[in-house]
mmCIF file of C-alpha atoms (C1' of nucleotides) in Angstrom:
data_model
loop_
_atom_site.group_PDB
_atom_site.id
_atom_site.type_symbol
_atom_site.label_atom_id
_atom_site.label_comp_id
_atom_site.label_asym_id
_atom_site.label_seq_id
_atom_site.Cartn_x
_atom_site.Cartn_y
_atom_site.Cartn_z
ATOM 1 C CA MET E 79 65.750 65.618 63.688
ATOM 2 C CA ALA E 80 64.351 63.509 60.850
ATOM 3 C CA LYS E 81 63.390 65.641 57.886
ATOM 4 C CA PRO E 82 60.407 64.028 56.179
ATOM 5 C CA PRO E 83 57.835 62.817 58.723
ATOM 6 C CA LYS E 84 57.318 59.112 59.276
ATOM 7 C CA GLU E 85 53.925 57.623 58.604
ATOM 8 C CA ASN E 86 53.022 57.680 62.264
ATOM 9 C CA SER E 87 54.382 61.160 62.985
ATOM 10 C CA PRO E 88 51.910 63.590 64.455
ATOM 11 C CA ILE E 89 50.263 65.814 61.925
ATOM 12 C CA THR E 90 52.000 68.830 63.417
ATOM 13 C CA GLU E 91 55.243 67.674 61.848
ATOM 14 C CA HIS E 92 53.908 67.892 58.322
ATOM 15 C CA LEU E 93 54.847 70.924 56.291
ATOM 16 C CA THR E 94 51.377 71.069 54.787
ATOM 17 C CA TYR E 95 49.843 71.310 58.242
ATOM 18 C CA LEU E 96 52.230 73.967 59.514
ATOM 19 C CA LEU E 97 51.553 76.061 56.433
ATOM 20 C CA ALA E 98 47.805 75.708 56.844
ATOM 21 C CA GLN E 99 47.967 76.612 60.508
ATOM 22 C CA ALA E 100 50.228 79.619 60.057
ATOM 23 C CA ASN E 101 48.184 80.843 57.140
ATOM 24 C CA ARG E 102 44.986 80.484 59.107
ATOM 25 C CA GLU E 103 46.284 82.480 62.039
ATOM 26 C CA ILE E 104 47.850 85.300 60.088
ATOM 27 C CA ASN E 105 44.848 85.505 57.824
ATOM 28 C CA ARG E 106 42.530 85.716 60.812
ATOM 29 C CA GLN E 107 44.541 88.558 62.254
ATOM 30 C CA LEU E 108 44.368 90.474 59.021
ATOM 31 C CA GLU E 109 40.684 89.699 58.592
ATOM 32 C CA THR E 110 40.037 91.202 62.007
ATOM 33 C CA ARG E 111 41.849 94.390 61.112
ATOM 34 C CA LEU E 112 40.211 94.780 57.722
ATOM 35 C CA ALA E 113 36.811 94.265 59.344
ATOM 36 C CA LYS E 114 37.118 97.894 60.406
ATOM 37 C CA GLU E 115 36.440 98.721 56.746
ATOM 38 C CA GLY E 116 33.985 95.867 56.320
ATOM 39 C CA VAL E 117 36.060 94.278 53.591
ATOM 40 C CA PRO E 118 37.229 90.670 53.196
ATOM 41 C CA VAL E 119 40.908 89.948 52.658
ATOM 42 C CA GLU E 120 40.329 88.898 49.052
ATOM 43 C CA GLN E 121 38.941 92.310 48.167
ATOM 44 C CA TRP E 122 42.027 93.971 49.538
ATOM 45 C CA ARG E 123 44.122 91.706 47.322
ATOM 46 C CA ILE E 124 42.024 92.565 44.296
ATOM 47 C CA LEU E 125 42.215 96.296 44.923
ATOM 48 C CA LYS E 126 45.942 96.099 45.512
ATOM 49 C CA VAL E 127 46.649 94.195 42.317
ATOM 50 C CA LEU E 128 44.504 96.595 40.297
ATOM 51 C CA SER E 129 46.199 99.569 41.923
ATOM 52 C CA ASP E 130 48.957 99.543 39.354
ATOM 53 C CA GLY E 131 46.444 101.298 37.113
ATOM 54 C CA ASN E 132 46.814 98.822 34.281
ATOM 55 C CA GLY E 133 43.817 96.815 33.255
ATOM 56 C CA HIS E 134 43.957 93.161 34.320
ATOM 57 C CA SER E 135 41.936 90.396 32.737
ATOM 58 C CA MET E 136 39.825 88.171 34.953
ATOM 59 C CA GLY E 137 42.152 85.236 34.400
ATOM 60 C CA GLU E 138 45.237 87.189 35.365
ATOM 61 C CA LEU E 139 43.470 88.582 38.370
ATOM 62 C CA ALA E 140 42.180 85.209 39.530
ATOM 63 C CA ASP E 141 45.716 83.836 39.514
ATOM 64 C CA ALA E 142 47.102 86.880 41.250
ATOM 65 C CA VAL E 143 44.581 86.918 44.081
ATOM 66 C CA LEU E 144 44.438 83.151 44.555
ATOM 67 C CA LEU E 145 40.772 82.698 43.683
ATOM 68 C CA ASN E 146 39.018 80.377 41.256
ATOM 69 C CA HIS E 147 37.457 82.035 38.241
ATOM 70 C CA PRO E 148 33.784 81.735 39.173
ATOM 71 C CA THR E 149 34.466 82.866 42.713
ATOM 72 C CA LEU E 150 36.279 85.903 41.407
ATOM 73 C CA THR E 151 33.501 86.722 38.952
ATOM 74 C CA LYS E 152 30.960 86.816 41.751
ATOM 75 C CA MET E 153 33.162 88.825 44.070
ATOM 76 C CA ILE E 154 33.821 91.322 41.292
ATOM 77 C CA ASP E 155 30.057 91.591 40.750
ATOM 78 C CA ARG E 156 29.742 92.746 44.351
ATOM 79 C CA MET E 157 32.635 95.162 44.053
ATOM 80 C CA VAL E 158 31.138 96.659 40.917
ATOM 81 C CA SER E 159 27.890 97.165 42.829
ATOM 82 C CA ASP E 160 29.907 98.944 45.487
ATOM 83 C CA ALA E 161 31.555 101.059 42.791
ATOM 84 C CA LEU E 162 35.042 99.962 43.803
ATOM 85 C CA VAL E 163 36.034 98.559 40.413
ATOM 86 C CA TYR E 164 34.682 98.472 36.888
ATOM 87 C CA ARG E 165 34.846 96.285 33.798
ATOM 88 C CA VAL E 166 35.999 97.283 30.336
ATOM 89 C CA GLN E 167 35.908 95.013 27.339
ATOM 90 C CA ASP E 168 39.430 94.477 26.026
ATOM 91 C CA PRO E 169 39.536 96.003 22.528
ATOM 92 C CA LYS E 170 42.466 93.811 21.484
ATOM 93 C CA ASP E 171 40.762 90.565 22.438
ATOM 94 C CA ARG E 172 37.046 90.779 22.896
ATOM 95 C CA ARG E 173 36.855 87.583 24.894
ATOM 96 C CA LYS E 174 38.632 89.362 27.689
ATOM 97 C CA VAL E 175 37.399 91.809 30.258
ATOM 98 C CA LEU E 176 39.813 94.303 31.730
ATOM 99 C CA MET E 177 39.336 95.324 35.324
ATOM 100 C CA PHE E 178 40.139 98.750 36.743
ATOM 101 C CA VAL E 179 39.903 100.392 40.168
ATOM 102 C CA SER E 180 37.658 103.400 40.607
ATOM 103 C CA ASP E 181 38.696 106.440 42.636
ATOM 104 C CA ARG E 182 36.534 105.158 45.436
ATOM 105 C CA GLY E 183 38.367 101.834 45.233
ATOM 106 C CA LYS E 184 41.728 103.580 45.308
ATOM 107 C CA ALA E 185 40.790 105.512 48.409
ATOM 108 C CA LEU E 186 39.609 102.350 50.137
ATOM 109 C CA CYS E 187 42.759 100.547 49.055
ATOM 110 C CA ARG E 188 44.923 103.184 50.706
ATOM 111 C CA ARG E 189 43.114 102.726 53.994
ATOM 112 C CA LEU E 190 43.379 98.947 53.705
ATOM 113 C CA ASN E 191 47.071 99.094 52.879
ATOM 114 C CA SER E 192 47.650 101.061 56.000
ATOM 115 C CA LEU E 193 45.879 98.432 58.096
ATOM 116 C CA ALA E 194 47.784 95.607 56.409
ATOM 117 C CA VAL E 195 51.158 97.270 56.816
ATOM 118 C CA SER E 196 50.430 97.917 60.441
ATOM 119 C CA GLN E 197 49.632 94.245 60.928
ATOM 120 C CA GLU E 198 52.885 93.204 59.377
ATOM 121 C CA GLU E 199 54.798 95.708 61.464
ATOM 122 C CA HIS E 200 53.202 94.168 64.493
ATOM 123 C CA ILE E 201 54.315 90.713 63.390
ATOM 124 C CA VAL E 202 57.856 91.884 62.755
ATOM 125 C CA GLU E 203 57.882 93.413 66.190
ATOM 126 C CA SER E 204 57.060 90.262 68.089
ATOM 127 C CA TYR E 205 58.473 87.693 65.700
ATOM 128 C CA GLY E 206 61.655 89.505 64.809
ATOM 129 C CA ASP E 207 63.131 91.209 61.832
ATOM 130 C CA LYS E 208 65.452 88.426 60.929
ATOM 131 C CA SER E 209 62.905 85.610 61.214
ATOM 132 C CA THR E 210 60.381 87.494 59.107
ATOM 133 C CA THR E 211 62.833 88.187 56.321
ATOM 134 C CA GLU E 212 64.115 84.645 56.348
ATOM 135 C CA LEU E 213 60.624 83.161 56.391
ATOM 136 C CA LYS E 214 59.599 85.268 53.416
ATOM 137 C CA ARG E 215 62.678 84.201 51.535
ATOM 138 C CA LEU E 216 62.002 80.527 52.178
ATOM 139 C CA LEU E 217 58.341 80.848 51.205
ATOM 140 C CA GLU E 218 59.196 82.551 47.929
ATOM 141 C CA SER E 219 61.664 79.842 47.193
ATOM 142 C CA LEU E 220 59.180 77.097 48.045
ATOM 143 C CA ILE E 221 56.595 78.665 45.767
ATOM 144 C CA GLY E 222 59.050 78.741 42.914
ATOM 145 C CA THR E 223 59.978 75.132 43.580
ATOM 146 C CA ALA E 224 56.498 73.685 43.969
ATOM 147 C CA ASN E 225 55.713 75.145 40.575
ATOM 148 C CA MET N 220 65.957 94.893 51.851
ATOM 149 C CA ALA N 221 63.201 96.659 53.782
ATOM 150 C CA LYS N 222 61.489 94.308 56.219
ATOM 151 C CA PRO N 223 57.868 95.404 56.542
ATOM 152 C CA PRO N 224 56.338 96.280 53.167
ATOM 153 C CA LYS N 225 55.525 99.887 52.325
ATOM 154 C CA GLU N 226 51.957 100.825 51.605
ATOM 155 C CA ASN N 227 52.551 100.733 47.885
ATOM 156 C CA SER N 228 54.597 97.525 47.853
ATOM 157 C CA PRO N 229 53.283 94.795 45.611
ATOM 158 C CA ILE N 230 51.138 92.268 47.378
ATOM 159 C CA THR N 231 53.752 89.602 46.770
ATOM 160 C CA GLU N 232 55.913 91.187 49.445
ATOM 161 C CA HIS N 233 53.368 90.664 52.182
ATOM 162 C CA LEU N 234 53.884 87.745 54.510
ATOM 163 C CA THR N 235 50.167 87.040 54.554
ATOM 164 C CA TYR N 236 50.147 86.675 50.790
ATOM 165 C CA LEU N 237 53.204 84.444 50.618
ATOM 166 C CA LEU N 238 51.708 82.175 53.259
ATOM 167 C CA ALA N 239 48.405 81.976 51.420
ATOM 168 C CA GLN N 240 50.118 81.215 48.138
ATOM 169 C CA ALA N 241 52.455 78.574 49.521
ATOM 170 C CA ASN N 242 49.644 76.968 51.466
ATOM 171 C CA ARG N 243 47.448 76.887 48.403
ATOM 172 C CA GLU N 244 50.054 75.210 46.249
ATOM 173 C CA ILE N 245 51.151 72.606 48.742
ATOM 174 C CA ASN N 246 47.583 71.878 49.679
ATOM 175 C CA ARG N 247 46.654 71.412 46.039
ATOM 176 C CA GLN N 248 49.473 68.961 45.558
ATOM 177 C CA LEU N 249 48.351 66.933 48.538
ATOM 178 C CA GLU N 250 44.714 67.134 47.463
ATOM 179 C CA THR N 251 45.676 65.655 44.117
ATOM 180 C CA ARG N 252 47.460 62.761 45.753
ATOM 181 C CA LEU N 253 44.712 62.016 48.229
ATOM 182 C CA ALA N 254 42.180 62.071 45.409
ATOM 183 C CA LYS N 255 43.404 58.557 44.654
ATOM 184 C CA GLU N 256 41.505 57.525 47.774
ATOM 185 C CA GLY N 257 38.662 59.957 47.130
ATOM 186 C CA VAL N 258 39.258 61.761 50.400
ATOM 187 C CA PRO N 259 39.621 65.491 51.113
ATOM 188 C CA VAL N 260 42.650 66.740 53.016
ATOM 189 C CA GLU N 261 40.562 67.573 56.084
ATOM 190 C CA GLN N 262 39.469 63.972 56.455
ATOM 191 C CA TRP N 263 43.066 62.841 56.440
ATOM 192 C CA ARG N 264 43.766 65.315 59.226
ATOM 193 C CA ILE N 265 40.813 64.057 61.222
ATOM 194 C CA LEU N 266 41.796 60.424 60.823
ATOM 195 C CA LYS N 267 45.378 61.190 61.717
ATOM 196 C CA VAL N 268 44.505 63.074 64.883
ATOM 197 C CA LEU N 269 42.139 60.313 65.975
ATOM 198 C CA SER N 270 44.755 57.691 65.216
ATOM 199 C CA ASP N 271 46.260 58.031 68.644
ATOM 200 C CA GLY N 272 43.375 55.854 69.779
ATOM 201 C CA ASN N 273 42.244 58.264 72.454
ATOM 202 C CA GLY N 274 38.813 59.761 72.174
ATOM 203 C CA HIS N 275 38.803 63.421 71.166
ATOM 204 C CA SER N 276 35.940 65.808 71.751
ATOM 205 C CA MET N 277 34.547 67.759 68.836
ATOM 206 C CA GLY N 278 36.000 70.989 70.172
ATOM 207 C CA GLU N 279 39.490 69.556 70.529
ATOM 208 C CA LEU N 280 39.243 68.016 67.114
ATOM 209 C CA ALA N 281 38.013 71.192 65.455
ATOM 210 C CA ASP N 282 41.018 73.083 66.797
ATOM 211 C CA ALA N 283 43.409 70.336 65.821
ATOM 212 C CA VAL N 284 42.212 70.014 62.245
ATOM 213 C CA LEU N 285 41.698 73.731 61.642
ATOM 214 C CA LEU N 286 37.956 73.601 61.024
ATOM 215 C CA ASN N 287 35.069 75.555 62.516
ATOM 216 C CA HIS N 288 32.739 73.577 64.749
ATOM 217 C CA PRO N 289 29.703 73.357 62.476
ATOM 218 C CA THR N 290 31.858 72.457 59.501
ATOM 219 C CA LEU N 291 33.471 69.680 61.477
ATOM 220 C CA THR N 292 30.118 68.373 62.698
ATOM 221 C CA LYS N 293 28.899 67.999 59.141
ATOM 222 C CA MET N 294 32.092 66.420 57.888
ATOM 223 C CA ILE N 295 32.005 63.951 60.772
ATOM 224 C CA ASP N 296 28.420 63.102 59.816
ATOM 225 C CA ARG N 297 29.683 62.032 56.420
ATOM 226 C CA MET N 298 32.571 60.070 57.864
ATOM 227 C CA VAL N 299 30.229 58.263 60.223
ATOM 228 C CA SER N 300 28.095 57.330 57.208
ATOM 229 C CA ASP N 301 31.221 55.974 55.588
ATOM 230 C CA ALA N 302 31.998 54.033 58.775
ATOM 231 C CA LEU N 303 35.392 55.670 59.165
ATOM 232 C CA VAL N 304 34.777 57.102 62.633
ATOM 233 C CA TYR N 305 32.156 56.866 65.355
ATOM 234 C CA ARG N 306 30.789 58.953 68.192
ATOM 235 C CA VAL N 307 30.654 58.029 71.852
ATOM 236 C CA GLN N 308 29.092 60.171 74.521
ATOM 237 C CA ASP N 309 31.726 61.181 77.062
ATOM 238 C CA PRO N 310 30.719 59.555 80.359
ATOM 239 C CA LYS N 311 32.675 62.115 82.390
ATOM 240 C CA ASP N 312 31.006 65.106 80.788
ATOM 241 C CA ARG N 313 27.835 64.382 78.952
ATOM 242 C CA ARG N 314 27.933 67.590 76.974
ATOM 243 C CA LYS N 315 30.860 66.173 75.097
ATOM 244 C CA VAL N 316 31.072 63.655 72.326
ATOM 245 C CA LEU N 317 34.216 61.600 71.962
ATOM 246 C CA MET N 318 35.322 60.639 68.485
ATOM 247 C CA PHE N 319 37.116 57.412 67.608
ATOM 248 C CA VAL N 320 38.470 55.856 64.402
ATOM 249 C CA SER N 321 37.068 52.576 63.222
ATOM 250 C CA ASP N 322 39.248 49.794 61.849
ATOM 251 C CA ARG N 323 38.171 50.821 58.396
ATOM 252 C CA GLY N 324 39.253 54.364 59.195
ATOM 253 C CA LYS N 325 42.604 53.153 60.479
ATOM 254 C CA ALA N 326 43.256 51.206 57.326
ATOM 255 C CA LEU N 327 42.376 54.201 55.180
ATOM 256 C CA CYS N 328 44.541 56.423 57.355
ATOM 257 C CA ARG N 329 47.547 54.213 56.757
ATOM 258 C CA ARG N 330 47.100 54.482 53.018
ATOM 259 C CA LEU N 331 46.664 58.251 53.273
ATOM 260 C CA ASN N 332 49.723 58.634 55.472
ATOM 261 C CA SER N 333 51.759 56.877 52.882
ATOM 262 C CA LEU N 334 50.568 59.274 50.189
ATOM 263 C CA ALA N 335 51.222 62.296 52.406
ATOM 264 C CA VAL N 336 54.697 61.178 53.390
ATOM 265 C CA SER N 337 55.540 60.543 49.788
ATOM 266 C CA GLN N 338 54.446 64.064 48.930
ATOM 267 C CA GLU N 339 56.650 65.526 51.593
ATOM 268 C CA GLU N 340 59.577 63.414 50.488
ATOM 269 C CA HIS N 341 59.069 64.790 47.027
ATOM 270 C CA ILE N 342 59.129 68.334 48.380
ATOM 271 C CA VAL N 343 62.283 67.683 50.374
ATOM 272 C CA GLU N 344 63.876 66.284 47.266
ATOM 273 C CA SER N 345 63.389 69.336 45.093
ATOM 274 C CA TYR N 346 63.354 72.012 47.765
ATOM 275 C CA GLY N 347 66.168 70.688 49.869
ATOM 276 C CA ASP N 348 66.611 69.136 53.250
ATOM 277 C CA LYS N 349 67.959 72.216 54.876
ATOM 278 C CA SER N 350 65.326 74.607 53.552
ATOM 279 C CA THR N 351 62.510 72.310 54.577
ATOM 280 C CA THR N 352 63.749 71.908 58.111
ATOM 281 C CA GLU N 353 64.391 75.607 58.467
ATOM 282 C CA LEU N 354 61.008 76.542 57.034
ATOM 283 C CA LYS N 355 59.245 74.223 59.445
ATOM 284 C CA ARG N 356 61.160 75.677 62.344
ATOM 285 C CA LEU N 357 60.235 79.218 61.366
ATOM 286 C CA LEU N 358 56.595 78.315 60.864
ATOM 287 C CA GLU N 359 56.347 76.663 64.256
ATOM 288 C CA SER N 360 57.899 79.689 65.807
ATOM 289 C CA LEU N 361 55.554 82.057 63.988
ATOM 290 C CA ILE N 362 52.550 80.051 65.128
ATOM 291 C CA GLY N 363 53.705 80.245 68.706
ATOM 292 C CA THR N 364 54.266 83.978 68.343
ATOM 293 C CA ALA N 365 51.032 84.875 66.599
ATOM 294 C CA ASN N 366 49.254 83.212 69.477
ATOM 295 C "C1'" DG W 227 20.792 72.788 96.893
ATOM 296 C "C1'" DG W 228 18.795 76.096 93.322
ATOM 297 C "C1'" DG W 229 19.170 79.105 89.667
ATOM 298 C "C1'" DA W 230 21.960 81.791 86.547
ATOM 299 C "C1'" DA W 231 25.900 81.644 83.555
ATOM 300 C "C1'" DA W 232 29.204 79.088 80.820
ATOM 301 C "C1'" DA W 233 30.577 75.247 77.893
ATOM 302 C "C1'" DT W 234 29.626 71.868 74.295
ATOM 303 C "C1'" DA W 235 27.650 70.150 70.177
ATOM 304 C "C1'" DT W 236 24.180 70.390 66.688
ATOM 305 C "C1'" DT W 237 20.755 72.452 63.520
ATOM 306 C "C1'" DG W 238 18.690 75.409 59.911
ATOM 307 C "C1'" DA W 239 18.802 79.423 57.225
ATOM 308 C "C1'" DA W 240 21.762 82.510 54.781
ATOM 309 C "C1'" DT W 241 25.839 82.856 52.248
ATOM 310 C "C1'" DA W 242 29.714 81.428 49.547
ATOM 311 C "C1'" DT W 243 32.186 78.254 46.692
ATOM 312 C "C1'" DT W 244 32.704 74.872 43.211
ATOM 313 C "C1'" DC W 245 31.696 72.009 39.170
ATOM 314 C "C1'" DA W 246 29.971 71.500 34.745
ATOM 315 C "C1'" DA W 247 27.804 73.527 30.968
ATOM 316 C "C1'" DC W 248 27.457 77.446 28.111
ATOM 317 C "C1'" DA W 249 28.308 81.574 25.019
ATOM 318 C "C1'" DA W 250 31.430 84.376 22.688
ATOM 319 C "C1'" DT W 251 35.690 85.174 20.472
ATOM 320 C "C1'" DT W 252 40.045 83.971 18.657
ATOM 321 C "C1'" DG W 253 43.551 80.944 16.680
ATOM 322 C "C1'" DA W 254 44.911 77.271 13.682
ATOM 323 C "C1'" DA W 255 44.692 73.726 10.144
ATOM 324 C "C1'" DG W 256 43.375 72.160 5.980
ATOM 325 C "C1'" DC D 74 38.120 81.039 3.646
ATOM 326 C "C1'" DT D 75 35.980 77.920 6.533
ATOM 327 C "C1'" DT D 76 35.598 74.854 10.025
ATOM 328 C "C1'" DC D 77 37.204 72.980 14.291
ATOM 329 C "C1'" DA D 78 39.608 73.419 18.493
ATOM 330 C "C1'" DA D 79 41.202 76.357 22.255
ATOM 331 C "C1'" DT D 80 40.670 80.416 25.256
ATOM 332 C "C1'" DT D 81 38.050 83.500 28.133
ATOM 333 C "C1'" DG D 82 34.459 84.715 31.113
ATOM 334 C "C1'" DT D 83 29.902 83.916 33.074
ATOM 335 C "C1'" DT D 84 25.919 81.316 34.775
ATOM 336 C "C1'" DG D 85 23.042 77.920 37.353
ATOM 337 C "C1'" DA D 86 22.727 73.924 40.030
ATOM 338 C "C1'" DA D 87 24.929 71.267 43.491
ATOM 339 C "C1'" DT D 88 27.690 71.459 47.400
ATOM 340 C "C1'" DA D 89 29.970 73.352 51.362
ATOM 341 C "C1'" DT D 90 30.639 76.794 54.864
ATOM 342 C "C1'" DT D 91 29.238 80.105 58.186
ATOM 343 C "C1'" DC D 92 26.327 82.667 61.441
ATOM 344 C "C1'" DA D 93 22.889 82.733 64.804
ATOM 345 C "C1'" DA D 94 19.853 80.218 67.500
ATOM 346 C "C1'" DT D 95 18.947 76.031 70.124
ATOM 347 C "C1'" DA D 96 19.285 72.047 73.371
ATOM 348 C "C1'" DT D 97 21.794 69.837 76.787
ATOM 349 C "C1'" DT D 98 24.862 69.463 80.507
ATOM 350 C "C1'" DT D 99 27.984 71.314 83.728
ATOM 351 C "C1'" DT D 100 29.967 74.914 86.715
ATOM 352 C "C1'" DC D 101 29.677 78.667 89.665
ATOM 353 C "C1'" DC D 102 27.907 81.364 93.320
ATOM 354 C "C1'" DC D 103 24.743 82.755 96.789
#
DNA sequence: GGGAAAATATTGAATATTCAACAATTGAAG
DNA sequence: CTTCAATTGTTGAATATTCAATATTTTCCC
């Protein structure tokens, strides 16, 4: 089994393709579950990151939830309209805006967490305990490596 | 090490998040390389799938390159303008359109393949032969499982 | 065979994302 | 201290994606 694909290898042998495909499928599954609450996956990520109760700047948050800055700004606008989160100017550095979850957001986040955990339990069930753990380990390591 | 995350686990322990993050990083890397040819990753995928010389219908192609149908249609429009691919009505089933690569597209595809392979070689180098192979195996298996 | 239902691809409007420019604040250098 | 560069977040225009509706062809069933 040759490790890096040859130039004429099918695309399905490329790591980048396998990652994209797996991500697409798992993300779709989750999307379907979260649809019960009418919330996109990214909003779950945002709520979850903010759930530590500390204020997070927009930059921090954008990195954490894997969104570009302008995309995040506009999504946060919507979430503020829905009273899920709110902005506070950072007193230490007035360029920054600190984001917080509202009580409503916390309640929603709990329901979403439950849906997300149940999805992952379902994956573990059919894919296996061992494979899941090992896959997570390898992904973490890849992320650290890619840098 | 608990296998499925608890409801209050950080998002970084969710498989869905690790996949999204890894995919994002690797995809960015590739994007940067392919930028040398001014081509988005999806177009490389399209060219590569069509490189087997057989005609592929739009539906087939959309599945293979992980794009929704209307998105693919519009991207193909652009590639036809650039004379990289062309459409032929399927004589067996006139609802279908068969896509083919042009010579120009083939030449571009070769250059893109070289860039993509070099990226993956670079990953293997820093991430390790063993990890890469194992990660690919696990991803393939997950994809089969997720269904 | 004839007509309804399914499959395939495209279109146009609605929505979302991205890029580049901007405004505000802070940090740093002279 | 003052000016210039860097950081942070937002905005608006350009671009891309998605959803729903459409047109065309085929398949199914009576």
